[in-house]
Amino acid sequence: MKATRRPLVAGNWKMHLDEAEAAALAEATAAIASQAPAVDVAILPSFHLLRRVLDRTSGTSCAVGAQNLHHEDRGAFTGEVSGASLARMGLRFVLTGHSERRTLFGESDRTVRLKVAAARRHGLVPILCVGETESERDGGRTLGVVERQLREAFEGLAAPRGDELVVAYEPVWAIGTGRTPTPPQVEEVHRSIREILRLLAGTSGERIRILYGGSVTADNAGSLLTLPEVDGGLVGGASLDPRKFAAIVAAKAA
Ligand code: PGA
């Protein structure tokens, strides 16, 4: 039987908003979520906005997640926030392995693995980002890179049930650039990720959602997010504009 997976569209707000902007956007996004009951909608604000965003979305179908976590539960880790603390706040998701964390903050595959495990330990759903750089794609290494990132993140991990982990395929060269892979290129990588998930997680691998991310817009969502094995989107820039984000959610709901 073919697994049914609920679509998910998540907005990665990065370090963009102040408190007032975040409150207004949280309310607008919750309204978008309420109009799309067939799609799970989530927003991922910076740490300092989480309490306010949780308050503004409380009682709505809009889920909230963090953009990062530390893998230890407590200790001398100046400037870090533990998965334990995030879980206690009532968050559902946490990003792990985003390319900005990997490239700008030096996160290795091992760090990502520890973060995925910590998120799971505390009942948070990690959104595990994988994807190739432009030179890796040009060198024909896309599928190999994605496979390595997935295998490293899953090493030693108890196979997650389908709803306990989300994978996001985000080609590094497509993030914030306005460039996207072609639909056949997206489809090829998503099919390959699905195969690897079946190997790593058994039957649950069929139920893990795989999102596409990287310059998703209101204009390309209809062609990219509706491809086979694309269960939704991880949206950066366009998640800051309720009109654009609503169109992306609607494209996935259609
Ligand atoms: P973008 O960002 O939609 O602005 O390209 C996506 C992401 O970084 O998750």
PDB file of C-alpha atoms and ligand atoms in Angstrom:
ATOM      1  CA  MET A   1       0.000   0.000   0.000  1.00  0.00           C
ATOM      2  CA  LYS A   2       1.259   3.472  -0.804  1.00  0.00           C
ATOM      3  CA  ALA A   3       2.026   5.518   2.289  1.00  0.00           C
ATOM      4  CA  THR A   4       0.059   8.708   2.707  1.00  0.00           C
ATOM      5  CA  ARG A   5       2.040  11.613   3.985  1.00  0.00           C
ATOM      6  CA  ARG A   6       0.498  14.860   5.139  1.00  0.00           C
ATOM      7  CA  PRO A   7       1.999  17.802   3.264  1.00  0.00           C
ATOM      8  CA  LEU A   8       4.129  20.185   5.328  1.00  0.00           C
ATOM      9  CA  VAL A   9       5.137  23.733   4.468  1.00  0.00           C
ATOM     10  CA  ALA A  10       7.591  25.293   6.926  1.00  0.00           C
ATOM     11  CA  GLY A  11       8.762  28.900   6.993  1.00  0.00           C
ATOM     12  CA  ASN A  12      12.375  29.489   7.989  1.00  0.00           C
ATOM     13  CA  TRP A  13      12.393  33.096   9.172  1.00  0.00           C
ATOM     14  CA  LYS A  14      16.187  33.091   9.707  1.00  0.00           C
ATOM     15  CA  MET A  15      17.413  36.233  11.561  1.00  0.00           C
ATOM     16  CA  HIS A  16      15.031  38.621   9.866  1.00  0.00           C
ATOM     17  CA  LEU A  17      12.290  39.898  12.168  1.00  0.00           C
ATOM     18  CA  ASP A  18      11.896  42.047  15.251  1.00  0.00           C
ATOM     19  CA  GLU A  19       9.313  41.303  17.949  1.00  0.00           C
ATOM     20  CA  ALA A  20       6.455  43.339  16.477  1.00  0.00           C
ATOM     21  CA  GLU A  21       7.023  41.996  12.962  1.00  0.00           C
ATOM     22  CA  ALA A  22       7.196  38.430  14.245  1.00  0.00           C
ATOM     23  CA  ALA A  23       3.951  38.773  16.207  1.00  0.00           C
ATOM     24  CA  ALA A  24       2.098  40.125  13.176  1.00  0.00           C
ATOM     25  CA  LEU A  25       3.537  37.510  10.832  1.00  0.00           C
ATOM     26  CA  ALA A  26       2.748  34.705  13.291  1.00  0.00           C
ATOM     27  CA  GLU A  27      -0.901  35.763  13.335  1.00  0.00           C
ATOM     28  CA  ALA A  28      -1.036  36.070   9.554  1.00  0.00           C
ATOM     29  CA  THR A  29       0.575  32.640   9.136  1.00  0.00           C
ATOM     30  CA  ALA A  30      -1.824  31.056  11.627  1.00  0.00           C
ATOM     31  CA  ALA A  31      -4.690  32.403   9.505  1.00  0.00           C
ATOM     32  CA  ILE A  32      -3.092  30.835   6.409  1.00  0.00           C
ATOM     33  CA  ALA A  33      -2.814  27.518   8.275  1.00  0.00           C
ATOM     34  CA  SER A  34      -6.471  27.622   9.283  1.00  0.00           C
ATOM     35  CA  GLN A  35      -7.468  27.979   5.629  1.00  0.00           C
ATOM     36  CA  ALA A  36      -5.470  24.913   4.587  1.00  0.00           C
ATOM     37  CA  PRO A  37      -6.582  22.068   6.857  1.00  0.00           C
ATOM     38  CA  ALA A  38      -5.007  19.452   4.576  1.00  0.00           C
ATOM     39  CA  VAL A  39      -1.523  20.968   4.933  1.00  0.00           C
ATOM     40  CA  ASP A  40       0.646  21.135   8.063  1.00  0.00           C
ATOM     41  CA  VAL A  41       2.083  24.637   8.420  1.00  0.00           C
ATOM     42  CA  ALA A  42       5.038  25.497  10.644  1.00  0.00           C
ATOM     43  CA  ILE A  43       7.149  28.566  11.337  1.00  0.00           C
ATOM     44  CA  LEU A  44      10.727  28.655  12.574  1.00  0.00           C
ATOM     45  CA  PRO A  45      11.636  31.971  14.244  1.00  0.00           C
ATOM     46  CA  SER A  46      14.831  32.990  16.059  1.00  0.00           C
ATOM     47  CA  PHE A  47      15.118  31.904  19.689  1.00  0.00           C
ATOM     48  CA  HIS A  48      14.215  35.283  21.230  1.00  0.00           C
ATOM     49  CA  LEU A  49      10.911  35.382  19.297  1.00  0.00           C
ATOM     50  CA  LEU A  50       9.745  31.885  20.194  1.00  0.00           C
ATOM     51  CA  ARG A  51       7.710  32.739  23.309  1.00  0.00           C
ATOM     52  CA  ARG A  52       5.865  35.547  21.557  1.00  0.00           C
ATOM     53  CA  VAL A  53       5.217  33.446  18.443  1.00  0.00           C
ATOM     54  CA  LEU A  54       3.985  30.525  20.553  1.00  0.00           C
ATOM     55  CA  ASP A  55       1.552  32.884  22.304  1.00  0.00           C
ATOM     56  CA  ARG A  56       0.256  34.290  19.016  1.00  0.00           C
ATOM     57  CA  THR A  57      -0.258  30.856  17.466  1.00  0.00           C
ATOM     58  CA  SER A  58      -1.575  29.080  20.546  1.00  0.00           C
ATOM     59  CA  GLY A  59      -4.823  27.232  19.837  1.00  0.00           C
ATOM     60  CA  THR A  60      -4.234  27.389  16.067  1.00  0.00           C
ATOM     61  CA  SER A  61      -3.007  24.694  13.678  1.00  0.00           C
ATOM     62  CA  CYS A  62       0.249  26.579  13.008  1.00  0.00           C
ATOM     63  CA  ALA A  63       3.180  24.685  14.562  1.00  0.00           C
ATOM     64  CA  VAL A  64       6.328  26.396  15.807  1.00  0.00           C
ATOM     65  CA  GLY A  65       9.931  25.231  15.708  1.00  0.00           C
ATOM     66  CA  ALA A  66      13.446  26.481  16.353  1.00  0.00           C
ATOM     67  CA  GLN A  67      16.273  27.014  13.884  1.00  0.00           C
ATOM     68  CA  ASN A  68      18.958  25.316  15.959  1.00  0.00           C
ATOM     69  CA  LEU A  69      19.674  23.471  19.208  1.00  0.00           C
ATOM     70  CA  HIS A  70      22.642  22.284  21.229  1.00  0.00           C
ATOM     71  CA  HIS A  71      22.927  18.542  21.653  1.00  0.00           C
ATOM     72  CA  GLU A  72      23.762  18.612  25.378  1.00  0.00           C
ATOM     73  CA  ASP A  73      20.900  19.062  27.829  1.00  0.00           C
ATOM     74  CA  ARG A  74      22.742  21.600  29.990  1.00  0.00           C
ATOM     75  CA  GLY A  75      26.231  22.767  30.814  1.00  0.00           C
ATOM     76  CA  ALA A  76      28.931  25.318  30.112  1.00  0.00           C
ATOM     77  CA  PHE A  77      28.014  26.079  26.495  1.00  0.00           C
ATOM     78  CA  THR A  78      27.877  29.861  26.309  1.00  0.00           C
ATOM     79  CA  GLY A  79      25.365  31.187  23.820  1.00  0.00           C
ATOM     80  CA  GLU A  80      23.671  27.862  23.160  1.00  0.00           C
ATOM     81  CA  VAL A  81      20.123  26.598  23.759  1.00  0.00           C
ATOM     82  CA  SER A  82      19.427  22.957  24.568  1.00  0.00           C
ATOM     83  CA  GLY A  83      16.871  20.712  22.922  1.00  0.00           C
ATOM     84  CA  ALA A  84      15.566  20.025  26.425  1.00  0.00           C
ATOM     85  CA  SER A  85      14.708  23.720  26.889  1.00  0.00           C
ATOM     86  CA  LEU A  86      13.104  23.973  23.474  1.00  0.00           C
ATOM     87  CA  ALA A  87      10.960  20.929  24.116  1.00  0.00           C
ATOM     88  CA  ARG A  88       9.816  22.369  27.456  1.00  0.00           C
ATOM     89  CA  MET A  89       8.660  25.510  25.636  1.00  0.00           C
ATOM     90  CA  GLY A  90       6.253  23.352  23.652  1.00  0.00           C
ATOM     91  CA  LEU A  91       7.935  23.463  20.253  1.00  0.00           C
ATOM     92  CA  ARG A  92       7.307  20.768  17.682  1.00  0.00           C
ATOM     93  CA  PHE A  93      10.138  21.125  15.141  1.00  0.00           C
ATOM     94  CA  VAL A  94      13.808  22.049  15.032  1.00  0.00           C
ATOM     95  CA  LEU A  95      16.012  22.607  11.995  1.00  0.00           C
ATOM     96  CA  THR A  96      19.211  20.563  11.865  1.00  0.00           C
ATOM     97  CA  GLY A  97      21.973  20.623   9.296  1.00  0.00           C
ATOM     98  CA  HIS A  98      20.793  23.746   7.480  1.00  0.00           C
ATOM     99  CA  SER A  99      23.482  24.697   4.985  1.00  0.00           C
ATOM    100  CA  GLU A 100      23.972  28.081   6.651  1.00  0.00           C
ATOM    101  CA  ARG A 101      24.824  26.237   9.876  1.00  0.00           C
ATOM    102  CA  ARG A 102      27.112  23.844   8.009  1.00  0.00           C
ATOM    103  CA  THR A 103      28.980  26.478   5.994  1.00  0.00           C
ATOM    104  CA  LEU A 104      28.885  29.633   8.160  1.00  0.00           C
ATOM    105  CA  PHE A 105      29.095  27.959  11.573  1.00  0.00           C
ATOM    106  CA  GLY A 106      31.219  24.945  10.755  1.00  0.00           C
ATOM    107  CA  GLU A 107      28.724  22.215  11.630  1.00  0.00           C
ATOM    108  CA  SER A 108      30.003  18.815  10.561  1.00  0.00           C
ATOM    109  CA  ASP A 109      28.008  15.712   9.721  1.00  0.00           C
ATOM    110  CA  ARG A 110      28.865  14.506  13.235  1.00  0.00           C
ATOM    111  CA  THR A 111      27.492  17.667  14.858  1.00  0.00           C
ATOM    112  CA  VAL A 112      24.333  17.291  12.830  1.00  0.00           C
ATOM    113  CA  ARG A 113      24.012  13.671  13.960  1.00  0.00           C
ATOM    114  CA  LEU A 114      24.307  14.697  17.640  1.00  0.00           C
ATOM    115  CA  LYS A 115      21.664  17.387  17.133  1.00  0.00           C
ATOM    116  CA  VAL A 116      19.261  15.031  15.387  1.00  0.00           C
ATOM    117  CA  ALA A 117      19.673  12.534  18.240  1.00  0.00           C
ATOM    118  CA  ALA A 118      19.148  15.259  20.880  1.00  0.00           C
ATOM    119  CA  ALA A 119      16.006  16.488  19.134  1.00  0.00           C
ATOM    120  CA  ARG A 120      14.612  12.958  19.009  1.00  0.00           C
ATOM    121  CA  ARG A 121      15.505  12.375  22.660  1.00  0.00           C
ATOM    122  CA  HIS A 122      13.324  15.309  23.660  1.00  0.00           C
ATOM    123  CA  GLY A 123      10.415  14.601  21.354  1.00  0.00           C
ATOM    124  CA  LEU A 124      11.227  17.380  18.905  1.00  0.00           C
ATOM    125  CA  VAL A 125      10.883  16.584  15.209  1.00  0.00           C
ATOM    126  CA  PRO A 126      14.185  17.381  13.489  1.00  0.00           C
ATOM    127  CA  ILE A 127      13.927  18.826   9.997  1.00  0.00           C
ATOM    128  CA  LEU A 128      17.184  17.402   8.672  1.00  0.00           C
ATOM    129  CA  CYS A 129      18.524  19.489   5.779  1.00  0.00           C
ATOM    130  CA  VAL A 130      20.717  17.908   3.125  1.00  0.00           C
ATOM    131  CA  GLY A 131      21.942  19.188  -0.209  1.00  0.00           C
ATOM    132  CA  GLU A 132      24.873  19.685  -2.517  1.00  0.00           C
ATOM    133  CA  THR A 133      26.945  22.756  -3.309  1.00  0.00           C
ATOM    134  CA  GLU A 134      27.188  24.008  -6.871  1.00  0.00           C
ATOM    135  CA  SER A 135      30.609  22.453  -7.430  1.00  0.00           C
ATOM    136  CA  GLU A 136      29.388  19.123  -6.060  1.00  0.00           C
ATOM    137  CA  ARG A 137      26.497  19.194  -8.541  1.00  0.00           C
ATOM    138  CA  ASP A 138      28.808  20.195 -11.395  1.00  0.00           C
ATOM    139  CA  GLY A 139      31.083  17.323 -10.430  1.00  0.00           C
ATOM    140  CA  GLY A 140      28.217  14.813 -10.596  1.00  0.00           C
ATOM    141  CA  ARG A 141      28.366  14.201  -6.852  1.00  0.00           C
ATOM    142  CA  THR A 142      24.864  15.323  -5.821  1.00  0.00           C
ATOM    143  CA  LEU A 143      23.405  11.914  -4.977  1.00  0.00           C
ATOM    144  CA  GLY A 144      26.585  10.781  -3.226  1.00  0.00           C
ATOM    145  CA  VAL A 145      26.702  13.901  -1.038  1.00  0.00           C
ATOM    146  CA  VAL A 146      23.054  13.610  -0.068  1.00  0.00           C
ATOM    147  CA  GLU A 147      23.481   9.912   0.729  1.00  0.00           C
ATOM    148  CA  ARG A 148      26.521  10.622   2.916  1.00  0.00           C
ATOM    149  CA  GLN A 149      24.682  13.363   4.822  1.00  0.00           C
ATOM    150  CA  LEU A 150      21.697  11.089   5.429  1.00  0.00           C
ATOM    151  CA  ARG A 151      23.774   8.074   6.485  1.00  0.00           C
ATOM    152  CA  GLU A 152      25.886  10.163   8.862  1.00  0.00           C
ATOM    153  CA  ALA A 153      22.801  11.726  10.442  1.00  0.00           C
ATOM    154  CA  PHE A 154      21.117   8.352  10.933  1.00  0.00           C
ATOM    155  CA  GLU A 155      24.147   6.538  12.331  1.00  0.00           C
ATOM    156  CA  GLY A 156      23.321   5.041  15.714  1.00  0.00           C
ATOM    157  CA  LEU A 157      19.827   6.466  15.608  1.00  0.00           C
ATOM    158  CA  ALA A 158      16.839   4.277  16.415  1.00  0.00           C
ATOM    159  CA  ALA A 159      14.779   4.194  13.228  1.00  0.00           C
ATOM    160  CA  PRO A 160      12.302   7.046  13.578  1.00  0.00           C
ATOM    161  CA  ARG A 161       8.624   6.493  13.065  1.00  0.00           C
ATOM    162  CA  GLY A 162       7.383   8.312  10.010  1.00  0.00           C
ATOM    163  CA  ASP A 163       6.280  11.428  11.835  1.00  0.00           C
ATOM    164  CA  GLU A 164       9.331  11.745  14.078  1.00  0.00           C
ATOM    165  CA  LEU A 165      11.676  13.152  11.473  1.00  0.00           C
ATOM    166  CA  VAL A 166      11.447  15.297   8.340  1.00  0.00           C
ATOM    167  CA  VAL A 167      14.090  15.547   5.629  1.00  0.00           C
ATOM    168  CA  ALA A 168      14.526  18.718   3.583  1.00  0.00           C
ATOM    169  CA  TYR A 169      16.432  18.587   0.305  1.00  0.00           C
ATOM    170  CA  GLU A 170      17.990  22.016  -0.113  1.00  0.00           C
ATOM    171  CA  PRO A 171      20.588  22.448  -2.847  1.00  0.00           C
ATOM    172  CA  VAL A 172      23.016  24.951  -1.300  1.00  0.00           C
ATOM    173  CA  TRP A 173      23.280  26.897  -4.558  1.00  0.00           C
ATOM    174  CA  ALA A 174      19.508  27.418  -4.644  1.00  0.00           C
ATOM    175  CA  ILE A 175      19.176  28.941  -1.159  1.00  0.00           C
ATOM    176  CA  GLY A 176      18.423  32.651  -1.323  1.00  0.00           C
ATOM    177  CA  THR A 177      19.660  32.902  -4.905  1.00  0.00           C
ATOM    178  CA  GLY A 178      16.453  32.816  -6.939  1.00  0.00           C
ATOM    179  CA  ARG A 179      17.849  29.800  -8.800  1.00  0.00           C
ATOM    180  CA  THR A 180      16.219  26.387  -8.535  1.00  0.00           C
ATOM    181  CA  PRO A 181      16.881  22.940  -9.932  1.00  0.00           C
ATOM    182  CA  THR A 182      14.597  21.808 -12.735  1.00  0.00           C
ATOM    183  CA  PRO A 183      11.619  19.633 -11.768  1.00  0.00           C
ATOM    184  CA  PRO A 184      13.369  16.476 -13.112  1.00  0.00           C
ATOM    185  CA  GLN A 185      16.459  17.299 -11.031  1.00  0.00           C
ATOM    186  CA  VAL A 186      14.335  17.742  -7.888  1.00  0.00           C
ATOM    187  CA  GLU A 187      12.477  14.538  -8.627  1.00  0.00           C
ATOM    188  CA  GLU A 188      15.694  12.572  -9.132  1.00  0.00           C
ATOM    189  CA  VAL A 189      17.102  13.612  -5.756  1.00  0.00           C
ATOM    190  CA  HIS A 190      13.826  13.082  -3.894  1.00  0.00           C
ATOM    191  CA  ARG A 191      13.456   9.578  -5.325  1.00  0.00           C
ATOM    192  CA  SER A 192      16.992   8.799  -4.293  1.00  0.00           C
ATOM    193  CA  ILE A 193      16.381  10.162  -0.764  1.00  0.00           C
ATOM    194  CA  ARG A 194      13.281   7.965  -0.511  1.00  0.00           C
ATOM    195  CA  GLU A 195      15.342   4.897  -1.461  1.00  0.00           C
ATOM    196  CA  ILE A 196      17.961   5.714   1.162  1.00  0.00           C
ATOM    197  CA  LEU A 197      15.288   6.307   3.819  1.00  0.00           C
ATOM    198  CA  ARG A 198      13.812   2.895   3.048  1.00  0.00           C
ATOM    199  CA  LEU A 199      17.237   1.366   3.645  1.00  0.00           C
ATOM    200  CA  LEU A 200      17.911   3.356   6.813  1.00  0.00           C
ATOM    201  CA  ALA A 201      14.481   3.335   8.431  1.00  0.00           C
ATOM    202  CA  GLY A 202      12.700   0.333   6.968  1.00  0.00           C
ATOM    203  CA  THR A 203       8.972   0.716   6.467  1.00  0.00           C
ATOM    204  CA  SER A 204       9.021   4.045   8.321  1.00  0.00           C
ATOM    205  CA  GLY A 205      11.218   5.342   5.540  1.00  0.00           C
ATOM    206  CA  GLU A 206       8.105   5.355   3.438  1.00  0.00           C
ATOM    207  CA  ARG A 207       6.353   7.708   5.828  1.00  0.00           C
ATOM    208  CA  ILE A 208       9.094  10.260   6.472  1.00  0.00           C
ATOM    209  CA  ARG A 209       8.232  13.528   4.757  1.00  0.00           C
ATOM    210  CA  ILE A 210      10.743  14.946   2.287  1.00  0.00           C
ATOM    211  CA  LEU A 211      10.515  18.700   1.687  1.00  0.00           C
ATOM    212  CA  TYR A 212      12.101  20.704  -1.093  1.00  0.00           C
ATOM    213  CA  GLY A 213      13.794  23.984  -0.115  1.00  0.00           C
ATOM    214  CA  GLY A 214      15.776  26.657  -1.955  1.00  0.00           C
ATOM    215  CA  SER A 215      14.174  29.732  -3.589  1.00  0.00           C
ATOM    216  CA  VAL A 216      10.632  28.384  -3.371  1.00  0.00           C
ATOM    217  CA  THR A 217       8.287  31.145  -4.564  1.00  0.00           C
ATOM    218  CA  ALA A 218       4.584  31.607  -5.194  1.00  0.00           C
ATOM    219  CA  ASP A 219       5.408  31.158  -8.895  1.00  0.00           C
ATOM    220  CA  ASN A 220       7.405  27.916  -8.781  1.00  0.00           C
ATOM    221  CA  ALA A 221       5.612  26.170  -5.878  1.00  0.00           C
ATOM    222  CA  GLY A 222       3.020  24.691  -8.230  1.00  0.00           C
ATOM    223  CA  SER A 223       5.660  22.932 -10.296  1.00  0.00           C
ATOM    224  CA  LEU A 224       8.199  21.985  -7.584  1.00  0.00           C
ATOM    225  CA  LEU A 225       6.120  21.099  -4.518  1.00  0.00           C
ATOM    226  CA  THR A 226       3.678  18.874  -6.377  1.00  0.00           C
ATOM    227  CA  LEU A 227       6.300  16.505  -7.811  1.00  0.00           C
ATOM    228  CA  PRO A 228       6.289  12.842  -6.780  1.00  0.00           C
ATOM    229  CA  GLU A 229       8.065  12.302  -3.433  1.00  0.00           C
ATOM    230  CA  VAL A 230       7.955  16.053  -2.656  1.00  0.00           C
ATOM    231  CA  ASP A 231       5.864  16.291   0.493  1.00  0.00           C
ATOM    232  CA  GLY A 232       6.069  20.035   0.920  1.00  0.00           C
ATOM    233  CA  GLY A 233       8.502  22.907   1.169  1.00  0.00           C
ATOM    234  CA  LEU A 234      11.020  24.600   3.432  1.00  0.00           C
ATOM    235  CA  VAL A 235      10.614  28.252   2.570  1.00  0.00           C
ATOM    236  CA  GLY A 236      12.983  31.072   3.501  1.00  0.00           C
ATOM    237  CA  GLY A 237      12.473  34.493   1.909  1.00  0.00           C
ATOM    238  CA  ALA A 238       8.907  33.910   0.722  1.00  0.00           C
ATOM    239  CA  SER A 239       7.767  32.882   4.215  1.00  0.00           C
ATOM    240  CA  LEU A 240       8.231  36.520   5.329  1.00  0.00           C
ATOM    241  CA  ASP A 241       5.449  37.705   3.005  1.00  0.00           C
ATOM    242  CA  PRO A 242       2.024  36.329   3.981  1.00  0.00           C
ATOM    243  CA  ARG A 243       0.654  36.745   0.453  1.00  0.00           C
ATOM    244  CA  LYS A 244       3.489  34.689  -1.057  1.00  0.00           C
ATOM    245  CA  PHE A 245       3.480  32.120   1.740  1.00  0.00           C
ATOM    246  CA  ALA A 246      -0.304  31.676   1.388  1.00  0.00           C
ATOM    247  CA  ALA A 247       0.119  30.999  -2.338  1.00  0.00           C
ATOM    248  CA  ILE A 248       2.810  28.397  -1.625  1.00  0.00           C
ATOM    249  CA  VAL A 249       0.630  26.628   0.957  1.00  0.00           C
ATOM    250  CA  ALA A 250      -2.309  26.760  -1.465  1.00  0.00           C
ATOM    251  CA  ALA A 251      -0.159  25.242  -4.232  1.00  0.00           C
ATOM    252  CA  LYS A 252       0.618  22.282  -1.994  1.00  0.00           C
ATOM    253  CA  ALA A 253      -3.010  21.987  -0.858  1.00  0.00           C
ATOM    254  CA  ALA A 254      -4.299  21.856  -4.442  1.00  0.00           C
TER     255      ALA A 254
HETATM  256  P1  PGA B   1      15.109  30.548   0.537  1.00  0.00           P
HETATM  257  O1  PGA B   1      15.690  29.804   1.840  1.00  0.00           O
HETATM  258  O2  PGA B   1      13.687  30.072   0.350  1.00  0.00           O
HETATM  259  O3  PGA B   1      15.176  32.013   0.884  1.00  0.00           O
HETATM  260  O4  PGA B   1      15.974  30.171  -0.601  1.00  0.00           O
HETATM  261  C1  PGA B   1      15.393  28.447   2.082  1.00  0.00           C
HETATM  262  C2  PGA B   1      16.088  27.995   3.331  1.00  0.00           C
HETATM  263  O5  PGA B   1      17.184  28.472   3.628  1.00  0.00           O
HETATM  264  O6  PGA B   1      15.573  27.126   4.063  1.00  0.00           O
END
